mmCIF file of C-alpha atoms and ligand atoms in Angstrom:
data_model
loop_
_atom_site.group_PDB
_atom_site.id
_atom_site.type_symbol
_atom_site.label_atom_id
_atom_site.label_comp_id
_atom_site.label_asym_id
_atom_site.label_seq_id
_atom_site.Cartn_x
_atom_site.Cartn_y
_atom_site.Cartn_z
ATOM 1 C CA MET A 1 99.836 -125.763 56.758
ATOM 2 C CA LYS A 2 101.671 -128.908 57.874
ATOM 3 C CA ILE A 3 104.509 -127.997 60.218
ATOM 4 C CA GLY A 4 107.173 -130.404 61.503
ATOM 5 C CA ILE A 5 109.071 -129.362 64.620
ATOM 6 C CA LEU A 6 112.432 -130.946 65.469
ATOM 7 C CA GLY A 7 112.913 -130.522 69.228
ATOM 8 C CA ALA A 8 110.277 -130.618 71.953
ATOM 9 C CA GLY A 9 111.972 -128.448 74.561
ATOM 10 C CA HIS A 10 111.099 -124.920 75.678
ATOM 11 C CA ILE A 11 110.829 -123.409 72.202
ATOM 12 C CA GLY A 12 109.525 -126.510 70.403
ATOM 13 C CA LYS A 13 106.658 -126.932 72.863
ATOM 14 C CA ALA A 14 105.749 -123.239 72.778
ATOM 15 C CA LEU A 15 105.716 -123.124 68.983
ATOM 16 C CA ALA A 16 103.774 -126.390 68.722
ATOM 17 C CA ARG A 17 101.040 -124.989 70.963
ATOM 18 C CA LEU A 18 100.899 -121.544 69.312
ATOM 19 C CA LEU A 19 100.911 -122.865 65.757
ATOM 20 C CA ALA A 20 98.363 -125.598 66.507
ATOM 21 C CA GLU A 21 96.110 -122.985 68.118
ATOM 22 C CA ALA A 22 96.490 -120.883 64.969
ATOM 23 C CA GLY A 23 95.024 -123.812 63.000
ATOM 24 C CA HIS A 24 98.124 -125.538 61.640
ATOM 25 C CA GLU A 25 98.755 -129.292 61.618
ATOM 26 C CA VAL A 26 101.795 -129.905 63.802
ATOM 27 C CA GLY A 27 104.083 -132.921 64.247
ATOM 28 C CA ILE A 28 106.933 -132.791 66.758
ATOM 29 C CA SER A 29 110.049 -134.883 67.507
ATOM 30 C CA ASN A 30 112.722 -135.130 70.191
ATOM 31 C CA SER A 31 115.983 -137.028 70.597
ATOM 32 C CA ARG A 32 114.251 -140.149 71.907
ATOM 33 C CA GLY A 33 111.373 -140.896 69.578
ATOM 34 C CA PRO A 34 107.645 -141.009 70.334
ATOM 35 C CA ASP A 35 107.492 -143.778 72.957
ATOM 36 C CA SER A 36 110.814 -143.783 74.719
ATOM 37 C CA VAL A 37 111.026 -142.672 78.364
ATOM 38 C CA VAL A 38 114.136 -141.492 80.122
ATOM 39 C CA GLU A 39 113.800 -141.678 83.900
ATOM 40 C CA GLY A 40 111.415 -139.061 85.209
ATOM 41 C CA THR A 41 110.344 -137.658 81.824
ATOM 42 C CA GLN A 42 107.104 -138.132 79.924
ATOM 43 C CA THR A 43 107.082 -139.690 76.494
ATOM 44 C CA LEU A 44 106.850 -137.444 73.468
ATOM 45 C CA ARG A 45 103.466 -138.981 72.706
ATOM 46 C CA ASP A 46 102.202 -137.866 76.141
ATOM 47 C CA LEU A 47 103.624 -134.406 75.569
ATOM 48 C CA ALA A 48 101.908 -134.131 72.186
ATOM 49 C CA HIS A 49 98.655 -135.270 73.790
ATOM 50 C CA GLU A 50 99.051 -132.649 76.516
ATOM 51 C CA ILE A 51 99.540 -129.883 73.915
ATOM 52 C CA GLY A 52 96.372 -131.173 72.243
ATOM 53 C CA ARG A 53 94.802 -129.999 68.995
ATOM 54 C CA GLY A 54 95.916 -133.148 67.181
ATOM 55 C CA VAL A 55 99.668 -132.511 67.579
ATOM 56 C CA LYS A 56 101.478 -135.688 66.521
ATOM 57 C CA ALA A 57 104.589 -137.318 67.998
ATOM 58 C CA PHE A 58 107.161 -138.286 65.402
ATOM 59 C CA SER A 59 110.747 -139.329 64.804
ATOM 60 C CA ASN A 60 112.998 -136.590 63.367
ATOM 61 C CA GLU A 61 112.708 -138.098 59.905
ATOM 62 C CA ASP A 62 108.919 -138.353 60.052
ATOM 63 C CA ALA A 63 108.540 -134.801 61.423
ATOM 64 C CA ALA A 64 110.687 -133.457 58.588
ATOM 65 C CA ARG A 65 108.829 -135.519 56.000
ATOM 66 C CA PHE A 66 105.461 -134.383 57.407
ATOM 67 C CA GLY A 67 106.188 -130.656 57.398
ATOM 68 C CA GLU A 68 105.707 -128.434 54.394
ATOM 69 C CA LEU A 69 107.652 -126.176 56.712
ATOM 70 C CA VAL A 70 110.101 -127.560 59.298
ATOM 71 C CA ILE A 71 111.236 -125.815 62.470
ATOM 72 C CA GLU A 72 114.582 -126.923 63.834
ATOM 73 C CA THR A 73 114.834 -126.141 67.527
ATOM 74 C CA ILE A 74 117.316 -128.640 68.903
ATOM 75 C CA PRO A 75 120.585 -127.678 70.640
ATOM 76 C CA PHE A 76 122.993 -126.132 68.102
ATOM 77 C CA GLY A 77 125.642 -128.802 68.734
ATOM 78 C CA LYS A 78 123.275 -131.537 67.543
ATOM 79 C CA TYR A 79 122.979 -130.083 64.034
ATOM 80 C CA MET A 80 124.365 -133.267 62.478
ATOM 81 C CA ASP A 81 121.250 -135.124 63.679
ATOM 82 C CA MET A 82 118.896 -133.076 61.501
ATOM 83 C CA PRO A 83 117.506 -135.272 58.706
ATOM 84 C CA ALA A 84 118.913 -133.202 55.847
ATOM 85 C CA VAL A 85 117.500 -135.437 53.106
ATOM 86 C CA GLN A 86 113.921 -135.184 54.382
ATOM 87 C CA MET A 87 114.354 -131.389 54.714
ATOM 88 C CA GLU A 88 115.335 -130.870 51.086
ATOM 89 C CA GLY A 89 113.196 -128.265 49.340
ATOM 90 C CA LYS A 90 111.412 -127.319 52.591
ATOM 91 C CA ILE A 91 111.213 -123.948 54.265
ATOM 92 C CA VAL A 92 113.196 -124.455 57.483
ATOM 93 C CA ILE A 93 112.997 -122.099 60.448
ATOM 94 C CA ASP A 94 116.232 -122.167 62.421
ATOM 95 C CA THR A 95 115.759 -121.003 66.033
ATOM 96 C CA ALA A 96 119.174 -122.109 67.233
ATOM 97 C CA ASN A 97 121.777 -120.131 69.117
ATOM 98 C CA TYR A 98 125.361 -121.278 69.508
ATOM 99 C CA TYR A 99 126.666 -121.295 73.048
ATOM 100 C CA PRO A 100 130.114 -122.962 73.079
ATOM 101 C CA GLU A 101 129.866 -123.732 76.807
ATOM 102 C CA ARG A 102 126.679 -125.736 76.139
ATOM 103 C CA ASP A 103 127.278 -126.933 72.595
ATOM 104 C CA GLY A 104 131.028 -127.568 72.614
ATOM 105 C CA GLN A 105 133.617 -126.001 70.335
ATOM 106 C CA ILE A 106 132.380 -125.973 66.757
ATOM 107 C CA ASP A 107 134.316 -124.399 63.903
ATOM 108 C CA LEU A 108 131.744 -122.298 62.046
ATOM 109 C CA GLY A 109 134.247 -121.693 59.246
ATOM 110 C CA GLY A 110 133.695 -117.944 59.482
ATOM 111 C CA LEU A 111 129.979 -118.290 58.767
ATOM 112 C CA SER A 112 127.101 -116.843 60.756
ATOM 113 C CA GLU A 113 125.357 -119.409 62.950
ATOM 114 C CA SER A 114 122.412 -119.800 60.560
ATOM 115 C CA ALA A 115 124.572 -119.860 57.443
ATOM 116 C CA PHE A 116 126.467 -122.714 59.123
ATOM 117 C CA ILE A 117 123.180 -124.572 59.763
ATOM 118 C CA ALA A 118 122.106 -123.888 56.164
ATOM 119 C CA ARG A 119 125.377 -125.368 54.876
ATOM 120 C CA HIS A 120 124.318 -128.616 56.531
ATOM 121 C CA LEU A 121 120.900 -128.374 54.810
ATOM 122 C CA PRO A 122 122.000 -127.537 51.266
ATOM 123 C CA LYS A 123 118.622 -127.736 49.551
ATOM 124 C CA ALA A 124 116.505 -126.267 52.350
ATOM 125 C CA ARG A 125 115.188 -122.698 52.357
ATOM 126 C CA VAL A 126 116.486 -121.604 55.742
ATOM 127 C CA VAL A 127 115.042 -118.645 57.631
ATOM 128 C CA LYS A 128 116.427 -117.692 61.022
ATOM 129 C CA ALA A 129 113.673 -116.708 63.472
ATOM 130 C CA PHE A 130 112.581 -116.947 67.120
ATOM 131 C CA ASN A 131 116.183 -117.041 68.373
ATOM 132 C CA THR A 132 116.018 -113.658 70.132
ATOM 133 C CA ILE A 133 112.937 -114.263 72.303
ATOM 134 C CA SER A 134 112.786 -116.352 75.460
ATOM 135 C CA ALA A 135 110.415 -119.297 75.502
ATOM 136 C CA ALA A 136 108.498 -117.665 78.376
ATOM 137 C CA HIS A 137 107.919 -114.508 76.347
ATOM 138 C CA LEU A 138 107.076 -116.522 73.240
ATOM 139 C CA GLU A 139 104.381 -118.235 75.307
ATOM 140 C CA THR A 140 102.896 -114.987 76.621
ATOM 141 C CA LEU A 141 103.639 -111.866 74.551
ATOM 142 C CA GLY A 142 101.873 -112.635 71.272
ATOM 143 C CA ASP A 143 98.786 -110.465 70.752
ATOM 144 C CA VAL A 144 96.865 -110.638 67.495
ATOM 145 C CA GLY A 145 94.686 -107.765 68.738
ATOM 146 C CA LYS A 146 97.547 -105.243 68.503
ATOM 147 C CA PRO A 147 98.560 -103.358 65.350
ATOM 148 C CA VAL A 148 101.615 -105.075 63.889
ATOM 149 C CA GLY A 149 103.948 -102.134 64.645
ATOM 150 C CA GLU A 150 103.121 -102.352 68.353
ATOM 151 C CA ARG A 151 103.660 -106.098 68.681
ATOM 152 C CA ARG A 152 106.765 -107.740 70.100
ATOM 153 C CA ALA A 153 109.323 -108.085 67.297
ATOM 154 C CA ILE A 154 110.621 -111.436 66.071
ATOM 155 C CA PHE A 155 113.770 -110.862 64.030
ATOM 156 C CA ILE A 156 114.083 -112.927 60.866
ATOM 157 C CA ALA A 157 116.837 -113.388 58.296
ATOM 158 C CA GLY A 158 117.290 -115.450 55.172
ATOM 159 C CA ASP A 159 118.292 -115.568 51.532
ATOM 160 C CA ASP A 160 114.897 -116.628 50.119
ATOM 161 C CA ALA A 161 112.340 -113.795 49.960
ATOM 162 C CA GLU A 162 109.375 -116.121 49.411
ATOM 163 C CA ALA A 163 110.336 -118.269 52.398
ATOM 164 C CA LYS A 164 110.700 -115.140 54.545
ATOM 165 C CA ALA A 165 107.210 -114.034 53.473
ATOM 166 C CA VAL A 166 105.758 -117.382 54.601
ATOM 167 C CA VAL A 167 107.558 -117.130 57.949
ATOM 168 C CA THR A 168 106.408 -113.512 58.357
ATOM 169 C CA ARG A 169 102.787 -114.617 57.959
ATOM 170 C CA LEU A 170 103.192 -117.388 60.553
ATOM 171 C CA ILE A 171 104.744 -114.916 63.004
ATOM 172 C CA GLU A 172 101.833 -112.517 62.521
ATOM 173 C CA GLU A 173 99.272 -115.308 62.928
ATOM 174 C CA ILE A 174 100.592 -116.000 66.439
ATOM 175 C CA GLY A 175 100.507 -112.340 67.457
ATOM 176 C CA PHE A 176 104.051 -111.111 66.835
ATOM 177 C CA ALA A 177 105.672 -108.937 64.146
ATOM 178 C CA ALA A 178 108.523 -110.051 61.884
ATOM 179 C CA VAL A 179 111.430 -107.626 61.476
ATOM 180 C CA ASP A 180 113.886 -108.505 58.709
ATOM 181 C CA THR A 181 117.604 -108.203 59.440
ATOM 182 C CA GLY A 182 118.656 -109.287 55.939
ATOM 183 C CA SER A 183 120.456 -112.358 54.592
ATOM 184 C CA LEU A 184 121.595 -115.433 56.524
ATOM 185 C CA GLU A 185 125.049 -113.855 56.726
ATOM 186 C CA ASP A 186 123.472 -110.607 58.012
ATOM 187 C CA SER A 187 121.795 -112.640 60.774
ATOM 188 C CA ARG A 188 124.954 -112.098 62.832
ATOM 189 C CA VAL A 189 123.229 -108.923 64.067
ATOM 190 C CA GLN A 190 120.630 -111.070 65.874
ATOM 191 C CA GLN A 191 123.030 -113.613 67.405
ATOM 192 C CA PRO A 192 123.728 -113.884 71.161
ATOM 193 C CA GLY A 193 125.573 -110.877 72.555
ATOM 194 C CA THR A 194 124.204 -108.345 70.074
ATOM 195 C CA PRO A 195 122.126 -105.321 71.216
ATOM 196 C CA ILE A 196 118.887 -106.746 69.750
ATOM 197 C CA TYR A 197 119.309 -110.208 71.283
ATOM 198 C CA GLY A 198 116.906 -110.407 74.199
ATOM 199 C CA PRO A 199 115.205 -107.067 74.797
ATOM 200 C CA ASP A 200 111.450 -106.931 74.290
ATOM 201 C CA LEU A 201 111.199 -104.429 71.446
ATOM 202 C CA THR A 202 108.081 -103.592 69.476
ATOM 203 C CA ALA A 203 108.439 -103.849 65.710
ATOM 204 C CA THR A 204 108.725 -100.063 65.491
ATOM 205 C CA GLN A 205 111.434 -99.977 68.180
ATOM 206 C CA ALA A 206 113.188 -102.940 66.563
ATOM 207 C CA ARG A 207 113.441 -101.198 63.184
ATOM 208 C CA ALA A 208 114.826 -98.100 64.890
ATOM 209 C CA ALA A 209 117.367 -100.246 66.771
ATOM 210 C CA LEU A 210 118.560 -101.761 63.489
ATOM 211 C CA GLN A 211 119.218 -98.274 62.080
ATOM 212 C CA LYS A 212 121.720 -97.518 64.885
HETATM 213 N N1 NAP B 301 114.990 -121.555 75.682
HETATM 214 C C1 NAP B 301 114.881 -120.372 75.112
HETATM 215 O O1 NAP B 301 114.311 -119.431 75.705
HETATM 216 C C2 NAP B 301 115.424 -120.141 73.705
HETATM 217 C C3 NAP B 301 115.105 -118.952 73.065
HETATM 218 C C4 NAP B 301 115.490 -118.757 71.742
HETATM 219 C C5 NAP B 301 116.222 -119.725 71.083
HETATM 220 N N2 NAP B 301 116.579 -120.880 71.746
HETATM 221 C C6 NAP B 301 117.386 -121.850 70.987
HETATM 222 O O2 NAP B 301 116.502 -122.829 70.461
HETATM 223 C C7 NAP B 301 117.118 -124.129 70.506
HETATM 224 C C8 NAP B 301 116.273 -125.008 71.404
HETATM 225 O O3 NAP B 301 116.250 -124.443 72.697
HETATM 226 P P1 NAP B 301 115.316 -124.987 73.871
HETATM 227 O O4 NAP B 301 115.551 -124.100 75.035
HETATM 228 O O5 NAP B 301 113.949 -125.226 73.380
HETATM 229 O O6 NAP B 301 116.023 -126.390 74.157
HETATM 230 P P2 NAP B 301 115.674 -127.481 75.261
HETATM 231 O O7 NAP B 301 114.562 -127.022 76.137
HETATM 232 O O8 NAP B 301 116.952 -127.918 75.868
HETATM 233 O O9 NAP B 301 115.080 -128.671 74.357
HETATM 234 C C9 NAP B 301 115.838 -129.250 73.342
HETATM 235 C C10 NAP B 301 114.948 -130.252 72.635
HETATM 236 O O10 NAP B 301 115.701 -130.759 71.543
HETATM 237 C C11 NAP B 301 115.626 -132.167 71.588
HETATM 238 N N3 NAP B 301 116.811 -132.744 70.999
HETATM 239 C C12 NAP B 301 118.069 -132.761 71.481
HETATM 240 N N4 NAP B 301 118.869 -133.415 70.641
HETATM 241 C C13 NAP B 301 118.084 -133.820 69.615
HETATM 242 C C14 NAP B 301 118.309 -134.566 68.454
HETATM 243 N N5 NAP B 301 119.527 -135.015 68.171
HETATM 244 N N6 NAP B 301 117.266 -134.829 67.647
HETATM 245 C C15 NAP B 301 116.012 -134.380 67.951
HETATM 246 N N7 NAP B 301 115.745 -133.666 69.047
HETATM 247 C C16 NAP B 301 116.763 -133.389 69.849
HETATM 248 C C17 NAP B 301 115.496 -132.538 73.043
HETATM 249 O O11 NAP B 301 114.980 -133.858 73.103
HETATM 250 P P3 NAP B 301 115.010 -134.734 74.466
HETATM 251 O O12 NAP B 301 113.967 -134.166 75.341
HETATM 252 O O13 NAP B 301 114.712 -136.101 73.970
HETATM 253 O O14 NAP B 301 116.394 -134.568 75.016
HETATM 254 C C18 NAP B 301 114.546 -131.447 73.499
HETATM 255 O O15 NAP B 301 113.220 -131.837 73.221
HETATM 256 C C19 NAP B 301 118.529 -123.880 71.059
HETATM 257 O O16 NAP B 301 119.430 -123.729 69.997
HETATM 258 C C20 NAP B 301 118.393 -122.596 71.825
HETATM 259 O O17 NAP B 301 119.615 -121.889 71.922
HETATM 260 C C21 NAP B 301 116.172 -121.111 73.019
#
């Protein structure tokens, strides 16, 4: 499928490579646009070329327009920069974690982090995923050769069952196992500081951990 990725940092790059290797068409954006260079950094176009497999360098708007599914993996505090109009009707994977010391003080209005993001994307079908795994482990721990129950768990949450099924399939295609924590509001259980945030659990261990 066509996948647009907003953010070309640790997680954006890892997902672009994994999903392109799995046969998807990927377009990626950053804060600067395809050709802009900030001292000492490569352009996004060079980065896309380095990832290979036809990955395209886009603006945020073009990446969102391109994707049948859009992954938002920019710093939480930049949520206002997501092109909400171009994301309407799309399945959106939200990888973001809110760290006030990095992102500044943001009033979430009592919402979970992903429900807050979803409020900014009113017509998108938001699924939280990939927020509990480090980029290094995302790069290395996927194994399509393992039975799903023995794979490293990727926790997911969302209010749209069909969207969660699509995201589950993508997660399995890149060698992980999706473990559902419930609705976007329930996704609090997979936010920073919770027992399941960080440890490398298999899907079987992850389901047991959620029972506790
Ligand atoms: N790192 C991890 O292991 C990890 C694990 C799970 C979840 N997460 C979460 O995933 C999100 C991304 O993390 P990361 O570590 O990949 O971040 P990162 O390495 O700091 O990269 C952030 C990327 O977002 C881009 N960006 C920043 N502002 C933007 C904007 N307004 N529009 C478009 N792109 C923008 C940056 O572009 P420029 O290069 O142009 O600045 C950069 O490519 C965060 O919410 C983080 O908490 C991270």
